[in-house]
PDB file of C-alpha atoms in Angstrom:
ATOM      1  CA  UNK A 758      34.783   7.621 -24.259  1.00 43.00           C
ATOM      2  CA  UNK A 759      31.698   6.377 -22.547  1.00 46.00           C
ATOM      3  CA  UNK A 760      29.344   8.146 -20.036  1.00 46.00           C
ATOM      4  CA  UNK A 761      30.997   6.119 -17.036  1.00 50.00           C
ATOM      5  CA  UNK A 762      33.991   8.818 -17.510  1.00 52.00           C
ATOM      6  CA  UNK A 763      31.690  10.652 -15.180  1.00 68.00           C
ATOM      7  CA  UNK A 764      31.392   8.731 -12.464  1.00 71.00           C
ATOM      8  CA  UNK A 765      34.842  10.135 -10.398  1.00 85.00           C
ATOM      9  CA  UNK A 766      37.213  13.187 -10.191  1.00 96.00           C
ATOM     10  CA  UNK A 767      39.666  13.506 -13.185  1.00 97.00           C
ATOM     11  CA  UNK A 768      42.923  14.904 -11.935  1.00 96.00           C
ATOM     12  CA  UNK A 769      45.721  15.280 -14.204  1.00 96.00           C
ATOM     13  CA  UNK A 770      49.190  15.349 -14.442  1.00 95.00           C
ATOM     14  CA  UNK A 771      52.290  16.699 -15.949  1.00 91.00           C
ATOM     15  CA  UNK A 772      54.696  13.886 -17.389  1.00 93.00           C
ATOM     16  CA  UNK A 773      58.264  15.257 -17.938  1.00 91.00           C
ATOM     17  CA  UNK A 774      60.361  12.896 -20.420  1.00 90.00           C
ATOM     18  CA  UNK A 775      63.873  13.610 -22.177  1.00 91.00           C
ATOM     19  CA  UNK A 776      63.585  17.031 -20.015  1.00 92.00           C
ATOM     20  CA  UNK A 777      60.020  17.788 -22.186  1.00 92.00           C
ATOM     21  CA  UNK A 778      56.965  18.090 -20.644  1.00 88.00           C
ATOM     22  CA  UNK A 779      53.863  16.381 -21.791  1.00 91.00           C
ATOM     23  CA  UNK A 780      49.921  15.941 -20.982  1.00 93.00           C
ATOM     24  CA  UNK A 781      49.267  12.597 -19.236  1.00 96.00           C
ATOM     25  CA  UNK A 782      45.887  10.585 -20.135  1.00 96.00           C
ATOM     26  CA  UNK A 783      44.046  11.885 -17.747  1.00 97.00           C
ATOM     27  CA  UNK A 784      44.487  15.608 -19.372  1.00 96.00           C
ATOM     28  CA  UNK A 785      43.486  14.370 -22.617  1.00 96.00           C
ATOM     29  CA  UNK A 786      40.425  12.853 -21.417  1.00 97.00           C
ATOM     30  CA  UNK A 787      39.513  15.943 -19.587  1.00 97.00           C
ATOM     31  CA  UNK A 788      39.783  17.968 -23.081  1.00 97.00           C
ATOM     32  CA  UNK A 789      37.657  15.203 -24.681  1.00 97.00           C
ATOM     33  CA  UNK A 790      34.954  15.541 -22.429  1.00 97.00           C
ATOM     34  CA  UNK A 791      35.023  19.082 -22.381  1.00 97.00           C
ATOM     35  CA  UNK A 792      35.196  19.727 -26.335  1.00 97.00           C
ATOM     36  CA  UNK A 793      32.420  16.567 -26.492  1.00 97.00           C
ATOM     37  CA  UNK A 794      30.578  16.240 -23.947  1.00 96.00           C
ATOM     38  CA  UNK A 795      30.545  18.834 -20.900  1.00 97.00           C
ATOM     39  CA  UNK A 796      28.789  22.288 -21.559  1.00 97.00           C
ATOM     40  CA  UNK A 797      29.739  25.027 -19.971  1.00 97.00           C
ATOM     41  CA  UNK A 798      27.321  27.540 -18.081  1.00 97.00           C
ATOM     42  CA  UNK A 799      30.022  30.001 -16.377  1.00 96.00           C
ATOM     43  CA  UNK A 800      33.419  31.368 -14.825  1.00 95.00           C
ATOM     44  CA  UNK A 801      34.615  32.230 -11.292  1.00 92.00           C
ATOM     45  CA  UNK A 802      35.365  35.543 -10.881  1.00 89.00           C
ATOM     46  CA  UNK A 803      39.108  34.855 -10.905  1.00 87.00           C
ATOM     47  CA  UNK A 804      38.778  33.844 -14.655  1.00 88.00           C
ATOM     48  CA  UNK A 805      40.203  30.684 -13.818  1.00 88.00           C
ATOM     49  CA  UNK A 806      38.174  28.208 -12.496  1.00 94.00           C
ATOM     50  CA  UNK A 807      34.804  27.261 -15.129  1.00 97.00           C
ATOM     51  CA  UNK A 808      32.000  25.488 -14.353  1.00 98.00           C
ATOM     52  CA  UNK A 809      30.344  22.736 -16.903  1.00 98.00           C
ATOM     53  CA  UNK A 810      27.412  20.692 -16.954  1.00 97.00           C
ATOM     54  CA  UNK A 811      26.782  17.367 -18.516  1.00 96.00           C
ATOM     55  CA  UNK A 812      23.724  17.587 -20.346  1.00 96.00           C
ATOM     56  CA  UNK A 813      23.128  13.460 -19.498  1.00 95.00           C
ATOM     57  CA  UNK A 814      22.570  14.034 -16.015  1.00 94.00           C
ATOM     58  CA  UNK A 815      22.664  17.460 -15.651  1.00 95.00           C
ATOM     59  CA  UNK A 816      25.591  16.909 -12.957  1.00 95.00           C
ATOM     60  CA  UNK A 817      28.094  20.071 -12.544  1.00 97.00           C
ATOM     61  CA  UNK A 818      31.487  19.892 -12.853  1.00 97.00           C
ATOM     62  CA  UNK A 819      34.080  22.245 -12.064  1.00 97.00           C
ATOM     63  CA  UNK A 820      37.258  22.941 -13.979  1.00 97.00           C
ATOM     64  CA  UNK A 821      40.146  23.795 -11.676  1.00 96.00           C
ATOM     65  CA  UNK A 822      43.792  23.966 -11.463  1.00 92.00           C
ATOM     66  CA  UNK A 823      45.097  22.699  -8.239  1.00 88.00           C
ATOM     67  CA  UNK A 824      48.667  23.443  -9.126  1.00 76.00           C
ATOM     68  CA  UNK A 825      48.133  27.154 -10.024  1.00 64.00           C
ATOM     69  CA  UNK A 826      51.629  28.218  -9.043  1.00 63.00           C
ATOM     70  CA  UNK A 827      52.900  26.686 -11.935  1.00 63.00           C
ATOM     71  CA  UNK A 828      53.677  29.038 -14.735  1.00 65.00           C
ATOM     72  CA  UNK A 829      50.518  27.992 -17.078  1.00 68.00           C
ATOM     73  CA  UNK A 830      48.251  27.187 -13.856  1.00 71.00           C
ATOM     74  CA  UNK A 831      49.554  23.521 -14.275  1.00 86.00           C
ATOM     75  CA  UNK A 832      47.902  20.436 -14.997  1.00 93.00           C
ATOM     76  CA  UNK A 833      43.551  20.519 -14.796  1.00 95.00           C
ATOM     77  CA  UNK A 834      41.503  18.752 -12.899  1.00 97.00           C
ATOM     78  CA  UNK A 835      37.745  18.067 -13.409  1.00 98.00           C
ATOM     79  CA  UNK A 836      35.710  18.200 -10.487  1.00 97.00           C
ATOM     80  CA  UNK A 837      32.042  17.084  -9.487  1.00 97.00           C
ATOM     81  CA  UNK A 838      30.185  19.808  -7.567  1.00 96.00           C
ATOM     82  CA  UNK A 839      26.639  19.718  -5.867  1.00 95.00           C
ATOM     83  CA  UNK A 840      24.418  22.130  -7.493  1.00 94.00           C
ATOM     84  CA  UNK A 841      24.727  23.840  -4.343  1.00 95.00           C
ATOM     85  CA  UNK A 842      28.159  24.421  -4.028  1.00 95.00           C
ATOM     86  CA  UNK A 843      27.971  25.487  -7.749  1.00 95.00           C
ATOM     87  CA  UNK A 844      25.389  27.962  -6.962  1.00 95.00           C
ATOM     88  CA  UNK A 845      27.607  29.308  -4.500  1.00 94.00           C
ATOM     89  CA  UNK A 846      30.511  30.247  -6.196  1.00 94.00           C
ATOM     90  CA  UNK A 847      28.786  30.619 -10.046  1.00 94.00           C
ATOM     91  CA  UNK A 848      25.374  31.819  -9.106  1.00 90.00           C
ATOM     92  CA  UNK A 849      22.445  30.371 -10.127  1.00 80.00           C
ATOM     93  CA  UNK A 850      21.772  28.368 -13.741  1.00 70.00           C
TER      94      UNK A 850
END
């Protein structure tokens, strides 16, 4: 997976087959990048939402999941976040 992976908003999805539910592409990247290459620096306060950095270019990215009314929280999404609006919800790094 290269760096470029970084450039945009990763939102995944659920794909339902043969009445099974599965992780689309878009999940599995976002559990590549964070087992490989995102580190993370802190939590909400809900316990839910995480925040990561990429060491590269010290960007922050947010962990969220947009369909939370969904038994397991749903499918994730990986978010970019000025170090701003990271500040404001995770306090300062």
């Amino acid at each position: 997976m290269s760096s470029d992976t970084m450039d945009k908003n990763l939102i995944g999805k659920w794909v339902y087959e043969n009445g099974l539910v599965r992780k689309d592409e878009v999940c599995e990247q976002i559990e590549w990048l964070l087992q490989n290459q995102l580190t993370q620096v802190g939590t909400d306060s809900s316990g839910w939402d995480t925040l990561y950095v990429n060491p590269s270019d010290h960007s922050f990215w947010e962990l969220i999941y947009p369909q939370s009314e969904n038994h397991t929280g749903g499918p994730p999404a990986l978010i970019r976040i000025s170090k701003e609006e990271s500040a404001k919800k995770y306090g300062e790094f």
